[in-house]
Structure formats: structure tokens, C-alpha cells
Amino acid sequence: MKSRIKLLLAALSLLIAGTAHAAIDVFACSPEWGALTGEIAGNRATVFVATTALQDIHRIQARPSLIARARTAALVICTGADLEVGWMSMVQSQSGNDRIQVGKPGFLEVANFVPRIDIPGSVDRALGDVHPLGNPHIQFGPKQIQLAAEELTRRLVRIDPAGEGEYRARLTDFTSRWSAATQRWLQLGAPLKGITVIQHHKNFSYLFDFLGMRQVGSLEPKPGVEPTSAHLSDLVEQQKVEPAKLIVRASYQSPAASEWLAQRIKVPAVMLPATVGGSEGAKDLFSLYDDCIRRLLTALPG
Amino acid sequence: MTQQSSKNAFNPAISLILNGTWGRFGDDPSTRITGFAPSGGEVIPGRGGSLGESELFLSGNIDPYFRGALLAALTPENTVEVEEAFFETLALGKGFTAKGGRFFSGVGYFNQVHPHAWDFADPSLVQNAFLGRNYGDDGAQLRWVAPLPVLVQFGVELGRGREFPGAGEVERNRNGAESQVYFANVGGDIGVSNAYQVGASHLRQRTATDGSAFLDYDDITGTSNLFQGRQRIDGLNFVYKWSPDGNPKYRNFKFVTEWFQRRYDGDFTFDTTGVAATDAMNAKQSGWYAQAIYQFMPYWRVGGRYDRLSHGNVGLNANAANLTPPDFDPTRYSVMLDWSPSEYSRIRLQFNRDRSRQDLASGEAITDNQLFLQYIFSLGAHGAHRF
């Protein structure tokens, strides 16, 4: 009898301990924000990642599973800048979750807190699917990631004040590792400085800016519009005037157009992971950058 | 980090849908589906060129507690219809959302889909016959999502029964909720490539005091007929979507099927020039459709649909002497091809082999080959669509 009571007490204390340390549910719109949440929150958060590196995040649908996961989330972390415009507002309004609505600490759109490039002077749909708020593929800007980590920490502290010490300690640790890694990538990527590149869609503009590479064209004739043969011919012509050294596409894009052009202009075509999980090597934010730079270096001719 | 400071930073999101159809019909398109009460909301594009309804959609957050939306349809007849005008709560939490105003009901699956997002130029026969184009009401809706990793959602709606099936010629003038809808949806993913949703719904209404017309005999025999009593519609639906690696950009597939059954319990009055005969009426009719859409390369989709209505049992008792109950099952095959060079434009070619109308002399179906060429363009804010 005594041992049974002991067992019961032990189970009860485990249960209470379990509740006291109950992890908060975090809904990450894409893998990079899932990985960043893992860095800052550790075991204090259970992260659900809504998309993969093989999916075009512009084209996701408000699937029932996403609504279900958003229902229980204490925090939704997305890119913003209209990247998730086609589905996130539907997920929010269907979820019945007051904590993740616009304006609440539980809804974090990272792009609102970081500098963005490619902000168009004027917008018109005739220019394609332009993003009036600038290039939303901010996961490839080391500075942007650092700012995102800081804002995420502020949000986590507001949502889960009991974890403040842990979140701040993890942010400090992340900051020093990230800053060291940033220096390392600059050294590693030094041979890429000044290299001209054509990319499928402007997925990697922040990375090219960081490494000092020069973008001389896109396979898409207009943002969001699939490559056309007329536009590819223009790129072949352009090669005579402003030659590109590399052609880059993201993991979710069809290789057809970049490989066609690569054969034509005798320039290597490289696939880069669009985000964490987009290649064997890209397991977290650090290895995502490592893998991208290594792939660019490997492909670099001569 | 540009900060918006102009006055229009608080403007609601606005989008405008333009659409039009060129139609070719063998038979007169205004003839109704045989054996089923006219819903009044049938959408059949006319012969030749016809402008569809232009939809104006405005939506935005009102404050931290509510969001609001208006959908106005500018009809080709130069009228403006308020299709939806509702508020929805943002702050109830615990999975609850309340909605009030005029809105498309949660009954069925396609009922809540706006015409510009349909996969065919016309709605299914069963949608047309039982619910009109989009069944909406003035009232309130409460939804709840369960805290589970798969979607489990329940909803209830109370309304005045403004539209078919319960509405009559005269506006309702009664207190209380004359119309109720209950619905439940379950949905989730199977692996990364497949997503599904299963739904069930139930609608019940009492007819307005002046009743509602039952069968399409008014045009044919010059008599009037009226049903008064209770109508119930039960529905089941299933939606399945597939795309390689869950990326619908290049290729994707969508399958939808819905089944509805409608029951009448009440009194039927058959009136030939002032000589009314009233007796009990009990009827049960049903219908279903199944459709599949495949995007085989970027911008291009092909689709097929099969429609069938079952005339069921129409028990007219004494009035069976006055009216012959329907003995005909309408069917239709449709195929379509559409091209969407961007998310904002779509051009569609559709062919229907329609056998939804009966030649009353021979009792055989009239085969009507129908052809549509349709455009749908959307301007302005990028809307978020339902699953």
C-alpha cells in the first residue's frame, strides 16, 4: 500500500513538473523560422513547421492541418512582407485562436523588424508578382537573422515570462556563434566576391549582397512568372554584354530552365537549398549557409 | 523599413473580380431542371456573350476584436446585390469564432466558395437545385476548432431563412430563428503530399408563411402550387488534394465530391384557378456530383465533373391525382480546360453534355450540348483562399 502511494505521488509530482515546464506551441511558417525558434527556445517550445524547402511558400494553401496547428499555437512566426499573403490570413481567421492575430505578441512577422532590399519605387501587377514591401527572402541575410533572433527573444519573453533567463542566455550564445560564423562565411566566400550570377527567382539576393556577388539577371521574366523561351533567349544575348559566371535555382524550383540556359551559355547551374532542409547538408541555419557557400564555391569555374 | 503614414494605410483590402462568359446552348438555357423546385438562384450563363457578376470585395480588421468584410455583386442587370456583409470575432479565443451579418452558409463544401474560385463556369446541379448559387442568410454563426493536431471543427448557424429553400414570395415577418444550420469538418494531411477534408452538414427551415413553390409546374400548366412545412437538407462532402512534395506550383490534383438529400414534411396546396386542394406531402430527393481537376503543368488545368440528381419519392397523397410526381433523374457531364497565366487571371473553355431537362412529351431527357468560354480577372489585393 505504502509503495503504491509513493508511486502515485511520484507520478503526480512528475505530472506537476510536466505542467510547470509545459512547452509552448510555436507555429513556424517556414523551416528557417522553425530552426531559429529551436536556437532560442530549446526545449521550452514545441515547433510545428508549416512548409518545407521543397515547397514554393508563395503558393501554399490554408490546409486543414495548418488551421488545426494554428489553433493551439502560442506564437506564429512568419516572414511577412506579403510572402504568406495567400494563406496566412485564412489560417488566422479560421483558427479561433486570439493569441496569434495581427497585433498580438503571438504573431511575429520577421520582415517588419529587419531592413529589406529590392523595395520597388512603384508597383503595378503588370510588373509581375512584385512584393511592394521588398524582397521577403530574408533568411539569407546574416544581419536579418540576428535581428530576427532578437525580436523572437522579446516575443518569447512576453509569451512565456518564466523562461526569460533561458531565452536570454540562449540568445547570447546564439549571437556569439552567429557572429563568429558570419566572419567565417565572409572568409570562406571571399573567392565569390564580384562573381556575376543569374538566379531563377530572387531567392538568394540577401546572400549575394552579403558575399559581394553581383546579380545580372533572373530566369523569371517577371517575379512569379515562370521562365519563357523568349526571356531565356534574351539572357543568352545578354551573356555577350554582361556575362554571368553562375546560374542558381532554389530547391523547390524546376531545374529545366536553369539547365537549358547552362548548356547554352556554358556556365554551371547550381541548386541551392531554399531554406533549412533543402539539401542533405542544410540541417540548421548555420549549415544552411555553409552548404550554400560550399555549393557556390564548388560550382565556380576555374 | 518604410513606415506607412498616409491616410489610406488603414483602408480595407479591396479586390475586384471581373468575369464574363460566351455561351452556346442547344436548348433554351432558362428552362429549369425538371422535377426539382426552382431555387431562384440558378446561375446559367446566357446564350452568346454575357457579362457575369462583377464582385467587389472589401475586408479588413475593424479593431483588435473584430474583422469585417463586404462582398457586393454588380449584376449585369445593373443592380447591386449585397452577397456577404459580416463581422467576425478575432478575440474570443479557445477555438471559438463568431460571425454575424449576411454570409454564405457553412452547409456543404462549395457553398462558401465564391464564383470566381469555382473550378467550372457553372455550379453543380445539386448545388443549383438545392441551395441556389451560394446559400446565404442573415444571422449568426458560431464555430469551434478542437485543440487537436488534425482539424476538427463544429459550427452552428441561426438565421431568418431569407433565401431559398425556405423563403417564399413574401418577406418573412416572424421573430426568432427560422433557419438553422449545423456543420462539422474533419481534415488533415497524409504525408507531405496529400491533404483531405471530410464534412457533414444539416440545414433545416420552416417555409415562410406564404409557403414556397414546389415543383416547376407553374410555367407548364398555368396553375400555382405551394408547399408549407419543414424542409431539411443533409449533406456530406469529401475533398482531397495532392501535389508532389506538397508543392502545387508545377503539378497538383484536386478531387471533390458532395452528396445532398432534401426532405419535405408538410402540406401541399394545388391550386387551379382558385380551387385549392390541400393535403399532406412528404418528399425525399437527393443528388451528388464528383469532380477532378488536374494541373498538369504551370498555368494549365484540366477537369471533369459528373452530376446526378435523383427524383426520389414525392408523396403527394390526394394531390397525386392533380400532379404527376417526377419520374426523371437529371444528369450532366462536364469537361473543362483553363489557363491562368498568373494568379490574377484565368481563361476557361468548358463543355457540358447536359441531360437535366426532360422532354415532357416523350419522357426522355433532352440532350443539350453546351459550350462556355469564360474569363475571370482579379484586380487589387491578393486574397487568401479557402482549402
XYZ file of C-alpha atoms in Angstrom:
689
model
C 0.000 0.000 0.000
C 2.748 2.367 1.012
C 4.695 1.761 -2.153
C 1.560 2.315 -4.169
C 1.048 5.731 -2.553
C 4.689 6.532 -3.204
C 4.249 5.613 -6.826
C 1.147 7.745 -7.065
C 2.950 10.683 -5.504
C 5.857 10.255 -7.842
C 3.521 10.175 -10.822
C 1.701 13.227 -9.517
C 4.892 15.203 -8.999
C 6.020 14.239 -12.490
C 2.712 15.498 -13.825
C 3.032 18.791 -11.970
C 6.650 19.161 -13.047
C 5.457 18.398 -16.559
C 2.875 21.168 -16.431
C 5.274 23.659 -14.915
C 7.685 23.102 -17.801
C 5.000 22.590 -20.421
C 6.496 23.629 -23.703
C 4.698 26.351 -25.637
C 3.444 25.532 -29.133
C 5.115 27.529 -31.886
C 3.834 27.554 -35.484
C 6.667 28.412 -37.904
C 5.591 29.333 -41.428
C 8.858 28.036 -42.875
C 11.818 25.889 -41.772
C 14.264 28.777 -41.170
C 11.960 30.241 -38.501
C 11.446 26.782 -37.024
C 15.228 26.404 -36.780
C 15.644 29.865 -35.254
C 12.952 29.100 -32.665
C 14.870 25.923 -31.820
C 18.029 28.002 -31.248
C 16.346 30.486 -28.898
C 13.686 28.390 -27.164
C 15.340 24.958 -26.968
C 13.042 22.528 -25.194
C 10.735 25.259 -23.972
C 8.948 25.245 -27.328
C 7.380 22.523 -29.451
C 7.779 23.745 -33.003
C 5.460 22.888 -35.898
C 6.892 23.837 -39.280
C 4.155 24.537 -41.830
C 6.175 24.188 -45.045
C 9.284 22.508 -46.422
C 12.195 23.657 -48.564
C 10.638 21.772 -51.492
C 7.518 23.946 -51.430
C 7.021 27.337 -53.000
C 5.904 29.316 -49.971
C 4.106 31.806 -52.223
C 1.710 29.039 -53.273
C 0.772 27.282 -50.036
C -2.915 26.671 -49.310
C -4.725 27.094 -45.977
C -4.874 23.323 -45.444
C -6.966 21.870 -42.574
C -3.789 20.673 -40.836
C -2.408 24.216 -40.753
C -5.625 25.572 -39.214
C -5.510 22.795 -36.592
C -1.885 23.553 -35.681
C -2.508 27.305 -35.560
C -5.393 26.674 -33.138
C -3.072 25.676 -30.298
C -0.079 27.898 -31.102
C 1.097 30.477 -28.568
C 3.303 32.033 -31.241
C 3.198 32.128 -35.040
C 6.469 33.173 -36.642
C 6.401 34.045 -40.344
C 8.414 36.041 -42.825
C 5.702 38.622 -43.552
C 6.243 41.246 -46.269
C 3.264 39.569 -48.017
C 5.150 36.294 -48.574
C 2.371 34.283 -46.880
C -0.419 36.580 -48.111
C -2.210 33.771 -49.958
C -2.876 31.632 -46.890
C -1.866 33.038 -43.502
C -4.845 35.364 -43.019
C -7.195 32.460 -43.784
C -5.388 30.250 -41.257
C -5.648 33.020 -38.647
C -9.341 33.721 -39.193
C -10.237 30.010 -39.224
C -8.157 29.034 -36.200
C -10.264 30.624 -33.463
C -7.004 31.473 -31.715
C -6.960 35.029 -30.339
C -3.265 34.844 -29.416
C -1.971 34.760 -32.988
C -3.998 37.549 -34.585
C -2.391 40.601 -36.179
C -1.118 42.993 -33.496
C -0.749 40.327 -30.801
C 2.702 39.386 -29.412
C 1.936 35.854 -30.615
C 2.059 36.897 -34.282
C 5.573 37.727 -35.407
C 6.258 38.805 -38.970
C 10.035 38.967 -39.021
C 10.280 41.209 -42.097
C 8.767 44.085 -40.105
C 11.878 44.160 -37.923
C 14.697 43.894 -40.448
C 15.973 46.042 -43.322
C 14.771 44.785 -46.698
C 16.232 45.172 -50.168
C 14.525 45.489 -53.563
C 11.737 47.746 -52.306
C 10.156 48.868 -55.572
C 9.683 52.547 -56.269
C 6.377 51.873 -57.936
C 4.229 48.766 -58.043
C 1.908 47.515 -60.718
C 0.710 43.982 -61.357
C 1.872 44.387 -64.938
C 5.367 44.055 -63.451
C 4.525 40.558 -62.206
C 4.026 39.429 -58.642
C 6.197 42.152 -57.149
C 6.446 42.485 -53.393
C 5.656 46.105 -52.516
C 7.362 45.608 -49.140
C 10.634 44.415 -50.653
C 12.352 41.075 -51.122
C 10.900 38.719 -48.494
C 13.595 36.008 -48.717
C 15.368 37.460 -45.696
C 16.637 34.150 -44.314
C 19.845 34.635 -46.334
C 20.839 37.883 -44.649
C 23.055 37.211 -41.587
C 22.174 40.622 -40.164
C 18.493 39.944 -40.742
C 18.729 36.613 -38.920
C 20.419 38.299 -35.947
C 17.669 40.944 -35.752
C 15.042 38.216 -36.089
C 16.614 36.303 -33.195
C 16.444 39.409 -31.006
C 12.794 40.133 -31.806
C 11.894 36.461 -31.362
C 13.511 36.531 -27.909
C 11.446 39.591 -26.939
C 8.265 37.810 -28.053
C 9.112 34.580 -26.257
C 9.788 36.510 -23.037
C 6.391 38.220 -23.302
C 4.556 34.991 -24.015
C 6.429 32.815 -21.525
C 7.994 35.111 -18.875
C 9.043 32.131 -16.752
C 11.599 31.252 -19.401
C 13.176 34.709 -19.640
C 16.543 33.641 -18.189
C 16.834 30.703 -20.541
C 15.762 32.679 -23.623
C 18.242 35.473 -22.914
C 21.083 33.062 -22.227
C 20.348 31.195 -25.432
C 20.205 34.455 -27.402
C 23.624 35.485 -26.036
C 25.049 32.117 -27.002
C 23.428 32.243 -30.444
C 24.660 35.802 -31.050
C 28.286 34.903 -30.387
C 28.127 31.739 -32.508
C 26.308 33.585 -35.317
C 28.748 36.472 -35.343
C 31.726 34.062 -35.466
C 30.036 32.126 -38.265
C 29.363 35.344 -40.190
C 33.090 36.153 -40.123
C 33.907 32.611 -41.219
C 31.453 32.789 -44.159
C 32.987 36.060 -45.335
C 36.425 34.397 -45.407
C 35.129 31.177 -46.914
C 33.149 33.069 -49.548
C 35.932 35.518 -50.438
C 36.522 33.908 -53.882
C 32.857 34.629 -54.704
C 33.286 38.368 -54.381
C 32.389 40.140 -57.613
C 31.125 36.949 -59.261
C 28.177 37.557 -61.578
C 25.123 35.349 -61.179
C 21.708 34.729 -62.721
C 19.075 33.378 -60.355
C 15.735 31.735 -61.097
C 13.736 33.910 -58.683
C 15.193 36.445 -56.252
C 15.548 33.839 -53.501
C 19.216 34.483 -52.754
C 19.625 38.236 -53.189
C 20.467 38.748 -49.498
C 23.181 36.069 -49.685
C 24.665 37.563 -52.876
C 24.688 41.023 -51.282
C 26.422 39.614 -48.211
C 29.091 37.843 -50.258
C 29.562 40.756 -52.642
C 28.294 38.798 -55.641
C 26.606 40.609 -58.490
C 23.194 39.606 -59.805
C 22.890 40.176 -63.549
C 19.505 38.612 -64.272
C 16.615 36.353 -63.303
C 15.255 33.337 -65.161
C 11.785 34.617 -64.426
C 10.892 37.360 -66.892
C 8.898 38.976 -64.091
C 8.698 37.989 -60.419
C 6.493 34.911 -60.003
C 6.202 34.314 -63.753
C 7.750 31.046 -64.957
C 10.691 31.341 -67.398
C 9.664 31.711 -71.024
C 11.722 30.743 -74.059
C 11.733 34.356 -75.276
C 13.166 35.555 -71.985
C 15.767 32.763 -71.908
C 16.895 33.809 -75.392
C 17.283 37.354 -74.114
C 19.514 36.006 -71.347
C 21.648 34.188 -73.940
C 22.045 37.507 -75.774
C 22.783 39.351 -72.562
C 25.638 36.925 -71.886
C 27.644 38.690 -74.615
C 27.294 42.048 -72.867
C 27.256 41.143 -69.210
C 28.377 37.537 -68.791
C 27.184 35.559 -65.778
C 29.507 33.028 -64.133
C 26.821 31.004 -62.346
C 23.127 30.139 -62.659
C 21.334 29.489 -59.402
C 17.949 27.983 -58.588
C 16.224 27.109 -55.306
C 15.385 23.575 -54.157
C 11.666 23.909 -54.958
C 12.152 25.201 -58.490
C 12.131 23.033 -61.587
C 15.700 22.518 -62.930
C 14.574 22.653 -66.592
C 15.117 26.359 -67.268
C 18.446 26.744 -65.460
C 19.863 23.601 -67.064
C 18.765 24.697 -70.515
C 20.462 28.055 -70.096
C 23.558 26.456 -68.514
C 24.066 24.290 -71.594
C 23.520 27.241 -73.887
C 25.925 29.677 -72.293
C 28.356 27.049 -70.903
C 28.002 28.180 -67.311
C 27.406 25.863 -64.334
C 23.871 25.602 -62.914
C 23.698 25.256 -59.137
C 20.832 24.181 -56.924
C 20.829 25.884 -53.532
C 18.596 24.871 -50.614
C 15.787 27.445 -50.382
C 15.871 27.051 -46.638
C 16.755 24.554 -43.890
C 16.069 21.021 -45.141
C 16.504 21.939 -48.805
C 19.614 19.745 -49.109
C 21.343 16.957 -47.205
C 23.762 19.435 -45.683
C 21.334 22.195 -44.678
C 20.284 20.838 -41.275
C 20.068 24.117 -39.372
C 20.642 27.812 -40.024
C 24.435 27.516 -39.719
C 24.788 24.555 -42.047
C 22.308 26.184 -44.468
C 24.797 28.996 -45.062
C 27.761 26.581 -45.028
C 26.083 24.393 -47.624
C 25.083 27.272 -49.904
C 28.572 28.787 -49.907
C 30.212 25.390 -50.430
C 27.913 24.660 -53.376
C 28.677 28.027 -54.966
C 32.434 27.528 -54.472
C 32.343 24.013 -55.892
C 30.496 25.196 -58.990
C 32.712 28.215 -59.549
C 34.645 27.659 -62.778
C 38.418 27.850 -62.771
C 11.826 49.905 -43.027
C 9.427 52.303 -44.650
C 6.624 53.343 -42.380
C 3.260 53.847 -43.967
C 1.824 57.102 -42.715
C -0.705 58.100 -45.315
C -4.400 58.036 -44.582
C -5.001 55.091 -46.847
C -2.756 52.889 -44.703
C -5.932 51.982 -42.805
C -8.036 51.333 -45.871
C -9.518 47.850 -46.127
C -8.098 45.419 -48.649
C -10.025 45.839 -51.875
C -10.292 43.418 -54.725
C -12.427 43.478 -57.804
C -13.370 40.443 -59.850
C -14.344 40.796 -63.480
C -15.861 37.885 -65.290
C -17.804 37.145 -68.402
C -18.908 34.189 -70.486
C -19.637 33.367 -74.035
C -22.160 30.535 -74.081
C -23.569 28.246 -76.732
C -26.657 26.160 -75.882
C -28.788 23.787 -77.874
C -31.799 24.247 -75.624
C -33.123 27.427 -74.028
C -30.821 27.924 -71.011
C -33.596 29.468 -68.911
C -35.536 26.164 -68.776
C -35.196 24.723 -65.316
C -34.025 21.358 -64.071
C -37.016 19.038 -64.353
C -38.683 17.726 -61.215
C -36.935 19.946 -58.696
C -38.190 23.077 -57.029
C -36.650 26.144 -58.653
C -34.138 27.645 -56.268
C -34.282 31.076 -57.834
C -30.523 31.354 -57.527
C -29.670 29.248 -60.553
C -26.712 30.563 -62.440
C -26.731 29.641 -66.036
C -24.770 31.884 -68.333
C -26.965 33.004 -71.196
C -26.584 32.392 -74.907
C -23.972 34.434 -76.673
C -21.824 36.885 -74.786
C -22.903 37.708 -71.266
C -21.264 39.644 -68.529
C -21.042 37.754 -65.267
C -21.395 39.370 -61.898
C -18.517 41.689 -61.056
C -17.598 41.110 -57.462
C -16.267 43.842 -55.233
C -14.667 42.542 -52.065
C -13.599 44.734 -49.166
C -12.180 43.361 -45.943
C -10.066 44.379 -43.019
C -9.631 44.300 -39.286
C -12.031 46.688 -37.564
C -10.105 46.814 -34.298
C -8.274 44.225 -32.196
C -11.587 42.437 -31.574
C -13.388 42.233 -34.925
C -12.780 41.950 -38.620
C -15.313 42.871 -41.256
C -15.956 42.101 -44.902
C -18.310 43.117 -47.657
C -18.896 41.321 -50.917
C -21.033 43.248 -53.337
C -22.022 41.833 -56.691
C -22.625 44.238 -59.535
C -25.003 42.306 -61.724
C -25.200 42.594 -65.491
C -28.765 43.868 -64.967
C -27.221 46.980 -63.400
C -28.211 46.190 -59.852
C -26.048 45.837 -56.772
C -26.515 42.837 -54.518
C -25.034 42.524 -51.072
C -23.902 38.921 -51.162
C -21.964 38.977 -47.929
C -21.578 41.694 -45.301
C -20.395 40.360 -41.997
C -18.230 40.846 -38.962
C -16.206 38.102 -37.356
C -14.594 37.961 -33.934
C -10.813 37.872 -33.527
C -10.529 37.754 -29.769
C -12.851 35.044 -28.447
C -10.028 32.527 -28.319
C -10.228 28.895 -27.144
C -11.025 27.947 -30.744
C -14.255 29.965 -30.934
C -15.160 32.381 -33.711
C -18.495 34.150 -34.017
C -19.760 35.730 -37.194
C -22.765 37.936 -37.735
C -24.496 39.665 -40.606
C -25.083 38.243 -44.051
C -22.769 35.463 -45.110
C -22.523 32.299 -47.175
C -23.527 29.349 -45.025
C -21.155 26.594 -43.913
C -23.527 23.998 -45.390
C -21.696 21.718 -47.849
C -18.240 22.462 -49.251
C -18.653 24.524 -52.426
C -21.377 26.697 -50.937
C -18.822 29.008 -49.330
C -16.640 29.249 -52.417
C -17.171 32.436 -54.370
C -17.949 32.030 -58.080
C -14.567 33.381 -59.202
C -12.886 30.482 -57.390
C -15.115 27.763 -58.859
C -13.461 25.112 -60.983
C -16.230 25.221 -63.592
C -18.200 28.032 -65.175
C -21.418 26.803 -63.551
C -22.203 25.238 -60.154
C -23.065 21.572 -59.746
C -26.673 20.536 -60.456
C -27.270 19.613 -56.827
C -25.913 22.965 -55.617
C -28.146 24.711 -58.137
C -31.258 22.691 -57.281
C -30.968 22.515 -53.503
C -29.062 25.612 -52.428
C -29.167 28.076 -55.286
C -25.864 29.575 -56.300
C -24.444 30.207 -52.830
C -26.865 29.755 -49.969
C -26.549 32.683 -47.602
C -28.618 34.046 -44.797
C -28.905 36.970 -42.406
C -27.975 35.696 -38.987
C -25.160 34.493 -36.817
C -22.632 31.684 -36.909
C -20.563 30.178 -34.127
C -17.607 27.910 -34.951
C -15.290 25.953 -32.722
C -11.995 24.282 -33.600
C -10.838 21.496 -31.278
C -7.294 21.684 -29.866
C -6.061 18.688 -31.828
C -3.302 18.090 -34.393
C -5.971 17.328 -37.024
C -8.732 19.780 -37.858
C -11.975 19.023 -36.030
C -14.415 21.864 -36.439
C -18.058 22.308 -35.472
C -20.380 25.118 -36.416
C -23.933 26.270 -35.900
C -25.862 29.000 -37.696
C -29.125 30.675 -36.850
C -30.801 32.829 -39.440
C -34.065 34.207 -40.674
C -34.328 31.957 -43.711
C -34.036 34.804 -46.144
C -33.323 32.697 -49.184
C -34.458 29.535 -50.864
C -35.241 26.806 -49.796
C -37.462 28.244 -47.083
C -38.247 31.668 -48.448
C -41.483 32.478 -50.187
C -42.732 35.274 -52.362
C -43.452 37.456 -49.340
C -40.691 38.639 -46.986
C -40.591 36.776 -43.718
C -42.139 38.595 -40.824
C -41.502 36.434 -37.769
C -39.399 36.687 -34.660
C -36.800 34.067 -33.874
C -34.518 31.899 -35.932
C -36.454 30.323 -38.760
C -33.450 28.604 -40.224
C -30.710 26.546 -38.611
C -27.552 25.032 -39.995
C -25.194 22.610 -38.261
C -21.885 21.513 -39.731
C -18.770 19.559 -38.818
C -15.477 19.211 -40.671
C -12.516 16.930 -40.098
C -9.314 17.379 -42.089
C -5.601 16.808 -42.129
C -2.581 15.666 -44.095
C -1.479 12.204 -45.140
C 2.256 12.518 -45.528
C 3.554 15.698 -47.103
C 1.832 15.310 -50.477
C -1.801 14.637 -49.541
C -4.428 16.700 -47.729
C -8.081 15.874 -47.123
C -11.225 17.229 -45.561
C -14.478 15.432 -44.773
C -17.589 17.393 -43.870
C -21.182 16.827 -42.845
C -23.917 19.423 -42.611
C -27.596 19.744 -41.842
C -29.903 22.610 -42.742
C -33.471 22.940 -41.500
C -36.029 25.577 -42.240
C -39.709 26.186 -41.971
C -41.177 27.741 -45.049
C -42.290 31.354 -44.900
C -45.971 31.917 -44.051
C -46.904 32.008 -47.705
C -45.015 28.793 -48.355
C -42.686 28.175 -51.242
C -43.315 26.908 -54.720
C -42.585 23.237 -55.015
C -42.356 21.826 -58.488
C -41.806 23.594 -61.718
C -45.406 23.281 -62.818
C -46.248 26.956 -62.728
C -44.868 27.536 -66.174
C -46.302 24.406 -67.651
C -49.874 24.111 -66.542
C -50.681 27.635 -65.501
C -51.543 26.523 -62.010
C -49.888 27.564 -58.807
C -48.704 25.196 -56.159
C -47.392 25.743 -52.725
C -45.575 23.811 -50.039
C -45.823 24.764 -46.384
C -43.916 22.986 -43.700
C -40.447 21.813 -42.781
C -37.537 21.275 -45.141
C -34.316 19.595 -44.205
C -31.132 19.210 -46.225
C -28.410 16.793 -45.164
C -25.042 16.971 -46.840
C -21.792 15.033 -46.909
C -18.649 16.162 -48.664
C -15.114 14.993 -49.247
C -12.167 16.971 -50.593
C -8.764 15.531 -51.442
C -5.742 17.379 -52.771
C -2.396 16.093 -53.931
C 0.795 17.732 -55.121
C 4.325 16.316 -55.414
C 6.188 17.090 -52.154
C 3.242 19.297 -51.217
C 4.336 21.866 -53.793
C 1.349 22.726 -56.034
C 3.388 25.120 -58.191
C 4.037 22.735 -61.083
C 1.525 19.924 -60.757
C -1.436 19.346 -58.482
C -4.644 17.369 -58.268
C -7.947 18.077 -56.544
C -10.946 15.816 -56.086
C -14.260 16.959 -54.622
C -17.488 15.064 -54.139
C -20.651 16.187 -52.402
C -23.967 14.492 -51.693
C -27.143 16.157 -50.504
C -30.536 14.861 -49.551
C -33.583 17.082 -49.164
C -36.724 16.170 -47.256
C -40.079 17.925 -47.196
C -42.664 17.348 -44.490
C -45.768 19.482 -44.550
C -48.798 20.398 -46.596
C -49.057 20.826 -50.292
C -51.675 23.014 -51.912
C -52.538 22.573 -55.551
C -54.492 25.474 -56.911
C -56.223 25.541 -60.265
C -57.881 28.873 -60.740
C -58.995 29.318 -57.179
C -59.990 25.726 -56.453
C -57.392 24.741 -53.880
C -56.704 21.181 -52.838
C -54.512 20.759 -49.772
C -53.108 17.510 -48.432
C -50.029 16.235 -46.591
C -46.830 15.955 -48.553
C -43.667 14.017 -47.756
C -40.834 14.049 -50.223
C -37.229 12.914 -50.264
C -34.888 13.864 -53.116
C -31.141 13.666 -53.406
C -28.222 14.489 -55.648
C -24.468 14.300 -55.875
C -21.534 15.258 -58.016
C -17.883 14.326 -58.243
C -15.200 16.409 -59.880
C -11.475 16.061 -60.501
C -9.099 18.848 -61.521
C -5.515 18.257 -62.589
C -2.883 20.915 -63.151
C -0.522 19.101 -65.489
C 1.924 21.970 -66.000
C 2.225 25.511 -64.697
C -0.795 27.629 -65.679
C -2.792 24.775 -67.256
C -5.542 22.732 -65.637
C -7.930 20.160 -66.992
C -11.024 18.927 -65.178
C -14.067 16.686 -65.370
C -17.308 16.553 -63.429
C -20.281 14.230 -63.242
C -23.617 15.381 -61.831
C -26.661 13.365 -60.913
C -29.949 14.167 -59.216
C -32.376 11.547 -58.001
C -36.075 12.433 -58.180
C -36.653 10.196 -55.150
C -40.077 9.787 -53.611
C -42.548 12.611 -53.739
C -45.636 11.584 -51.735
C -48.487 13.933 -52.593
C -51.401 11.863 -51.197
C -54.689 13.254 -52.542
C -52.826 15.684 -54.782
C -51.286 12.789 -56.677
C -54.475 12.927 -58.712
C -53.682 16.514 -59.725
C -49.954 16.265 -60.231
C -47.758 13.500 -61.514
C -44.728 13.147 -59.268
C -41.416 13.416 -61.108
C -40.020 10.239 -62.674
C -36.793 11.584 -64.134
C -33.176 11.690 -62.916
C -31.235 14.656 -64.343
C -27.567 14.039 -65.195
C -24.713 16.020 -66.696
C -21.109 15.516 -67.796
C -18.699 18.455 -67.896
C -15.100 18.832 -69.017
C -13.017 21.978 -68.825
C -9.582 23.323 -69.670
C -8.328 26.510 -68.110
C -5.252 28.671 -68.451
C -4.080 31.019 -65.704
C -1.002 32.970 -66.804
C -0.854 34.473 -63.306
C -2.713 34.150 -60.030
C -4.893 37.033 -61.166
C -6.228 35.840 -64.478
C -7.962 32.744 -65.794
C -9.451 31.845 -69.151
C -11.590 28.734 -69.331
C -13.158 26.589 -72.007
C -15.904 24.233 -70.823
C -18.145 21.692 -72.463
C -21.292 20.259 -70.823
C -23.342 17.329 -72.022
C -26.439 18.274 -70.112
C -29.363 15.905 -69.598
C -31.012 17.742 -66.723
C -34.256 18.525 -68.515
C -36.996 16.191 -69.609
C -38.960 16.291 -72.796
C -42.398 16.089 -71.179
C -43.971 14.634 -74.316
C -41.672 11.630 -74.676
C -40.455 11.396 -71.086
C -36.874 11.205 -72.391
C -34.039 13.517 -71.377
C -33.213 16.408 -73.658
C -29.532 16.197 -74.552
C -28.131 19.689 -74.602
C -24.517 20.234 -75.631
C -23.294 23.423 -74.012
C -20.088 25.300 -74.597
C -18.661 28.101 -72.477
C -15.702 30.381 -72.914
C -15.116 32.291 -69.702
C -12.715 34.868 -68.342
C -12.087 35.681 -64.679
C -9.775 38.530 -63.745
C -8.994 39.846 -60.301
C -7.573 43.239 -59.513
C -6.252 44.642 -56.294
C -5.438 42.906 -53.038
C -4.279 39.306 -53.136
C -6.966 37.396 -51.273
C -6.424 34.266 -49.199
C -8.498 31.335 -50.401
C -10.137 28.516 -48.522
C -8.750 24.990 -48.771
